[in-house]
Coordinates of N, CA and C in Angstrom, one line a residue:
M268 N -57.7 98.7 1.7 CA -58.6 97.5 1.6 C -60.0 97.8 1.1
R269 N -60.5 99.0 1.5 CA -61.8 99.4 1.1 C -61.8 99.7 -0.4
C270 N -60.8 100.2 -1.0 CA -60.7 100.5 -2.4 C -60.8 99.2 -3.2
I271 N -60.1 98.1 -2.7 CA -60.1 96.9 -3.4 C -61.5 96.3 -3.5
K272 N -62.3 96.4 -2.5 CA -63.7 95.9 -2.4 C -64.6 96.7 -3.4
L273 N -64.3 98.0 -3.6 CA -65.1 98.9 -4.4 C -64.8 98.7 -5.9
L274 N -63.6 98.3 -6.2 CA -63.1 98.2 -7.6 C -64.1 97.3 -8.5
P275 N -64.5 96.1 -8.1 CA -65.4 95.3 -8.9 C -66.7 96.1 -9.2
L276 N -67.2 96.8 -8.2 CA -68.5 97.5 -8.4 C -68.3 98.7 -9.4
L277 N -67.1 99.3 -9.3 CA -66.8 100.4 -10.3 C -66.7 99.9 -11.7
I278 N -66.1 98.7 -11.8 CA -65.9 98.1 -13.2 C -67.3 97.8 -13.7
V279 N -68.2 97.1 -12.9 CA -69.5 96.8 -13.4 C -70.3 98.0 -13.8
F280 N -70.2 99.1 -13.0 CA -70.9 100.3 -13.3 C -70.4 100.9 -14.6
A281 N -69.1 101.0 -14.8 CA -68.5 101.5 -16.0 C -69.0 100.8 -17.2
L282 N -69.0 99.4 -17.1 CA -69.4 98.6 -18.3 C -70.9 98.9 -18.6
A283 N -71.7 98.9 -17.5 CA -73.2 99.2 -17.7 C -73.4 100.5 -18.3
T284 N -72.7 101.5 -17.9 CA -72.8 102.9 -18.4 C -72.4 102.9 -19.9
A285 N -71.3 102.2 -20.3 CA -70.9 102.2 -21.7 C -71.9 101.6 -22.6
V286 N -72.5 100.5 -22.1 CA -73.6 99.8 -22.9 C -74.8 100.7 -23.0
A287 N -75.2 101.4 -21.9 CA -76.4 102.2 -22.0 C -76.2 103.4 -22.8
A288 N -74.9 103.9 -23.0 CA -74.7 105.1 -23.8 C -74.7 104.8 -25.3
D289 N -74.7 103.5 -25.7 CA -74.7 103.2 -27.1 C -76.2 103.3 -27.6
P290 N -76.5 104.2 -28.5 CA -77.9 104.5 -28.9 C -78.4 103.4 -29.8
L291 N -77.6 102.4 -30.2 CA -78.1 101.5 -31.3 C -78.1 100.0 -30.8
T292 N -77.2 99.5 -30.0 CA -77.2 98.1 -29.6 C -78.5 97.8 -28.9
G293 N -79.1 96.6 -29.3 CA -80.3 96.2 -28.7 C -81.3 95.6 -29.8
V294 N -82.5 95.5 -29.3 CA -83.6 94.9 -30.2 C -84.5 96.0 -30.6
W295 N -84.9 96.0 -31.9 CA -85.8 97.0 -32.4 C -87.0 96.4 -33.1
D296 N -88.2 97.0 -32.9 CA -89.3 96.6 -33.8 C -89.2 97.4 -35.1
V297 N -89.5 96.8 -36.2 CA -89.4 97.4 -37.5 C -90.7 97.4 -38.2
R298 N -91.1 98.6 -38.7 CA -92.2 98.7 -39.6 C -91.6 99.2 -41.0
G299 N -92.1 98.6 -42.1 CA -91.5 99.0 -43.4 C -92.5 99.1 -44.5
W300 N -92.2 99.9 -45.5 CA -93.0 100.1 -46.7 C -92.1 99.8 -47.9
E301 N -92.7 99.0 -48.8 CA -92.0 98.7 -50.0 C -91.8 100.0 -50.9
P302 N -90.8 100.0 -51.8 CA -90.6 101.1 -52.7 C -92.0 101.6 -53.4
G303 N -92.2 102.9 -53.4 CA -93.4 103.4 -54.0 C -94.6 103.5 -53.1
H304 N -94.5 102.9 -51.9 CA -95.7 102.9 -51.0 C -95.4 104.0 -49.9
R305 N -96.5 104.6 -49.5 CA -96.5 105.8 -48.6 C -96.3 105.3 -47.1
A306 N -95.5 105.9 -46.4 CA -95.3 105.5 -45.0 C -96.4 106.0 -44.1
T307 N -97.4 106.6 -44.6 CA -98.6 107.0 -43.8 C -99.6 105.9 -43.8
A308 N -99.5 104.9 -44.7 CA -100.4 103.8 -44.8 C -100.0 102.7 -43.8
E309 N -100.8 101.6 -43.7 CA -100.4 100.5 -42.9 C -99.0 99.9 -43.5
P310 N -98.1 99.5 -42.6 CA -96.9 98.9 -43.1 C -97.1 97.7 -44.0
D311 N -96.2 97.6 -45.0 CA -96.2 96.4 -45.9 C -95.6 95.2 -45.2
Y312 N -94.7 95.4 -44.2 CA -94.1 94.3 -43.4 C -93.7 94.9 -42.1
V313 N -93.6 93.9 -41.1 CA -93.2 94.2 -39.8 C -92.1 93.2 -39.4
G314 N -91.3 93.5 -38.4 CA -90.3 92.5 -38.0 C -89.5 93.0 -36.8
Q315 N -88.4 92.4 -36.6 CA -87.5 92.7 -35.5 C -86.1 92.7 -36.0
A316 N -85.3 93.7 -35.5 CA -83.9 93.7 -35.8 C -83.1 93.7 -34.5
R317 N -81.9 93.1 -34.6 CA -81.0 93.1 -33.5 C -79.7 93.7 -33.9
L318 N -79.2 94.7 -33.1 CA -77.9 95.3 -33.4 C -76.9 95.0 -32.3
A319 N -75.7 94.6 -32.7 CA -74.7 94.3 -31.7 C -73.4 95.0 -32.2
Q320 N -72.8 95.8 -31.3 CA -71.6 96.5 -31.6 C -70.5 95.5 -31.8
R321 N -69.7 95.7 -32.8 CA -68.5 94.9 -33.1 C -67.4 95.9 -33.4
G322 N -66.6 96.1 -32.4 CA -65.5 97.1 -32.6 C -66.1 98.5 -32.9
E323 N -65.8 99.1 -34.0 CA -66.3 100.4 -34.4 C -67.6 100.2 -35.2
G324 N -67.9 99.0 -35.6 CA -69.1 98.8 -36.5 C -70.2 98.0 -35.7
Y325 N -71.2 97.6 -36.5 CA -72.3 96.9 -35.9 C -72.6 95.6 -36.8
Y326 N -73.1 94.6 -36.1 CA -73.6 93.4 -36.8 C -75.2 93.5 -36.7
F327 N -75.8 93.3 -37.8 CA -77.3 93.4 -37.9 C -77.8 92.0 -38.2
S328 N -78.9 91.6 -37.5 CA -79.6 90.4 -37.8 C -81.1 90.8 -37.6
G329 N -81.9 90.2 -38.5 CA -83.3 90.5 -38.4 C -84.3 89.5 -39.0
Q330 N -85.5 89.6 -38.6 CA -86.6 88.8 -39.2 C -87.7 89.8 -39.7
M331 N -88.0 89.7 -40.9 CA -89.0 90.6 -41.5 C -90.0 89.7 -42.3
D332 N -91.2 89.5 -41.8 CA -92.2 88.7 -42.4 C -91.7 87.3 -42.8
G333 N -91.1 86.7 -41.9 CA -90.6 85.3 -42.1 C -89.3 85.1 -42.8
E334 N -88.7 86.2 -43.3 CA -87.4 86.2 -43.9 C -86.3 86.5 -42.9
S335 N -85.2 85.8 -42.9 CA -84.0 86.2 -42.1 C -83.1 87.0 -42.8
Y336 N -82.6 88.1 -42.2 CA -81.6 89.0 -42.8 C -80.4 89.1 -41.9
A337 N -79.2 89.4 -42.5 CA -78.0 89.7 -41.7 C -77.2 90.8 -42.5
G338 N -76.4 91.5 -41.8 CA -75.6 92.5 -42.4 C -74.6 93.2 -41.4
V339 N -74.0 94.2 -41.9 CA -73.0 95.0 -41.1 C -73.4 96.4 -41.3
G340 N -73.1 97.2 -40.3 CA -73.4 98.6 -40.4 C -72.4 99.5 -39.7
L341 N -72.6 100.8 -39.9 CA -71.8 101.8 -39.2 C -72.6 103.0 -38.8
F342 N -72.2 103.6 -37.7 CA -72.9 104.8 -37.2 C -72.0 106.0 -37.2
D343 N -72.6 107.1 -37.7 CA -71.9 108.4 -37.7 C -72.5 109.3 -36.6
P344 N -71.9 109.4 -35.5 CA -72.5 110.1 -34.4 C -72.7 111.6 -34.7
A345 N -71.8 112.2 -35.6 CA -72.0 113.6 -35.9 C -73.3 113.9 -36.6
S346 N -73.7 113.0 -37.6 CA -74.9 113.2 -38.3 C -76.1 112.4 -37.7
G347 N -75.8 111.4 -36.9 CA -76.8 110.6 -36.3 C -77.4 109.6 -37.3
V348 N -76.6 109.3 -38.3 CA -77.0 108.3 -39.4 C -76.4 107.0 -39.2
F349 N -77.2 105.9 -39.2 CA -76.8 104.5 -39.2 C -77.0 104.0 -40.5
S350 N -76.0 103.4 -41.1 CA -76.1 102.8 -42.4 C -75.8 101.3 -42.3
V351 N -76.5 100.5 -43.0 CA -76.3 99.0 -42.9 C -76.5 98.4 -44.3
M352 N -75.6 97.5 -44.6 CA -75.7 96.6 -45.8 C -76.3 95.3 -45.4
F353 N -77.4 94.8 -46.1 CA -78.1 93.6 -45.6 C -78.2 92.6 -46.7
E354 N -78.4 91.4 -46.3 CA -78.7 90.3 -47.2 C -79.7 89.3 -46.6
A355 N -80.6 88.9 -47.4 CA -81.6 87.9 -47.0 C -80.9 86.5 -47.0
E356 N -81.4 85.6 -46.1 CA -80.8 84.3 -46.1 C -80.8 83.7 -47.4
G357 N -79.7 83.1 -47.8 CA -79.6 82.4 -49.1 C -79.3 83.4 -50.2
G358 N -79.1 84.7 -49.9 CA -78.8 85.7 -50.9 C -79.9 86.1 -51.8
K359 N -81.2 85.8 -51.4 CA -82.3 86.1 -52.2 C -82.5 87.6 -52.4
A360 N -82.1 88.5 -51.5 CA -82.2 89.9 -51.6 C -81.0 90.6 -50.9
R361 N -80.5 91.6 -51.5 CA -79.4 92.4 -50.9 C -79.7 93.8 -51.1
G362 N -79.2 94.6 -50.1 CA -79.5 96.1 -50.2 C -78.7 96.9 -49.2
A363 N -79.1 98.1 -49.1 CA -78.5 99.1 -48.2 C -79.6 99.9 -47.6
T364 N -79.4 100.3 -46.3 CA -80.4 101.1 -45.5 C -79.6 102.2 -44.9
A365 N -80.2 103.4 -44.9 CA -79.7 104.5 -44.1 C -80.8 105.1 -43.2
L366 N -80.5 105.1 -41.9 CA -81.5 105.5 -40.9 C -81.0 106.6 -40.1
K367 N -81.8 107.6 -39.8 CA -81.4 108.7 -39.0 C -82.0 108.6 -37.6
L368 N -81.1 108.7 -36.6 CA -81.6 108.7 -35.2 C -82.4 109.9 -34.9
Q369 N -83.6 109.7 -34.4 CA -84.6 110.7 -34.2 C -84.5 111.2 -32.7
P370 N -85.0 112.4 -32.4 CA -84.9 112.9 -31.0 C -85.6 112.0 -30.0
D371 N -86.6 111.2 -30.5 CA -87.3 110.3 -29.5 C -86.6 108.9 -29.4
G372 N -85.5 108.8 -30.1 CA -84.7 107.5 -30.0 C -85.0 106.5 -31.1
A373 N -86.0 106.8 -31.9 CA -86.4 105.9 -33.1 C -85.4 106.1 -34.2
L374 N -85.3 105.2 -35.1 CA -84.5 105.3 -36.3 C -85.5 105.4 -37.5
R375 N -85.3 106.3 -38.4 CA -86.2 106.4 -39.5 C -85.4 106.7 -40.8
G376 N -85.7 106.0 -41.8 CA -84.9 106.2 -43.1 C -85.4 105.4 -44.2
R377 N -84.5 105.2 -45.2 CA -84.9 104.6 -46.5 C -83.9 103.5 -46.8
W378 N -84.4 102.6 -47.7 CA -83.6 101.4 -48.1 C -83.8 101.2 -49.6
V379 N -82.8 100.4 -50.2 CA -82.8 100.1 -51.6 C -82.3 98.7 -51.8
Y380 N -82.9 98.0 -52.8 CA -82.3 96.7 -53.1 C -81.2 96.9 -54.2
F381 N -80.2 96.0 -54.1 CA -79.1 96.1 -55.1 C -79.7 95.8 -56.5
H382 N -80.6 94.8 -56.6 CA -81.1 94.3 -57.9 C -82.1 95.2 -58.6
D383 N -82.6 96.3 -57.9 CA -83.6 97.2 -58.5 C -82.8 98.2 -59.4
R384 N -82.9 98.0 -60.6 CA -82.2 98.9 -61.6 C -82.8 100.3 -61.6
Q385 N -84.0 100.5 -61.1 CA -84.5 101.8 -61.1 C -84.2 102.6 -59.8
G386 N -83.7 101.8 -58.8 CA -83.2 102.4 -57.5 C -84.4 103.0 -56.7
K387 N -85.5 102.4 -56.7 CA -86.7 102.8 -55.9 C -86.4 102.6 -54.5
L388 N -86.8 103.5 -53.6 CA -86.5 103.5 -52.2 C -87.8 103.1 -51.4
G389 N -87.5 102.2 -50.4 CA -88.5 101.9 -49.4 C -88.3 102.7 -48.2
V390 N -89.2 102.6 -47.2 CA -89.0 103.4 -46.0 C -89.1 102.4 -44.8
E391 N -88.3 102.7 -43.7 CA -88.4 101.9 -42.5 C -88.4 102.8 -41.3
I392 N -89.1 102.4 -40.3 CA -89.1 103.0 -39.0 C -88.8 102.0 -37.9
W393 N -87.7 102.2 -37.2 CA -87.3 101.2 -36.1 C -87.6 101.9 -34.8
T394 N -88.2 101.1 -33.9 CA -88.5 101.6 -32.5 C -87.8 100.6 -31.5
R395 N -86.9 101.1 -30.7 CA -86.1 100.3 -29.8 C -87.0 99.7 -28.7
V396 N -86.9 98.4 -28.5 CA -87.7 97.7 -27.5 C -86.9 97.2 -26.4
Q397 N -85.6 97.0 -26.6 CA -84.7 96.4 -25.6 C -83.3 96.9 -25.8
P398 N -82.6 97.5 -24.9 CA -81.2 97.9 -25.1 C -80.3 96.7 -25.0

């Protein structure tokens, strides 16, 4: 009888531990620099990103300087790299981002627009604010 009463608690604990172990799911503050701009200067834009695990992949949604973005991504735990394909609302901009998970838990990386024929790269730094 005692085991039956503990079972719901064990299930809740297991689910909470699984969610906490995911290094990506949650809300992130984003600072970004347009292609050609140095990441040591003030950011060109700021915003927030939300990541939700969907099976083995991730769904991305974000707001950057008044623009809404959505996309899908994948995480390679061996390399610590999170890659995401994104699109602005209405298809105004599309691109790809690759971010490396840092020892402090932040994500830092580069991004590129599909329509940029020169392939210039921007920079982003994501800081997790809510798991």
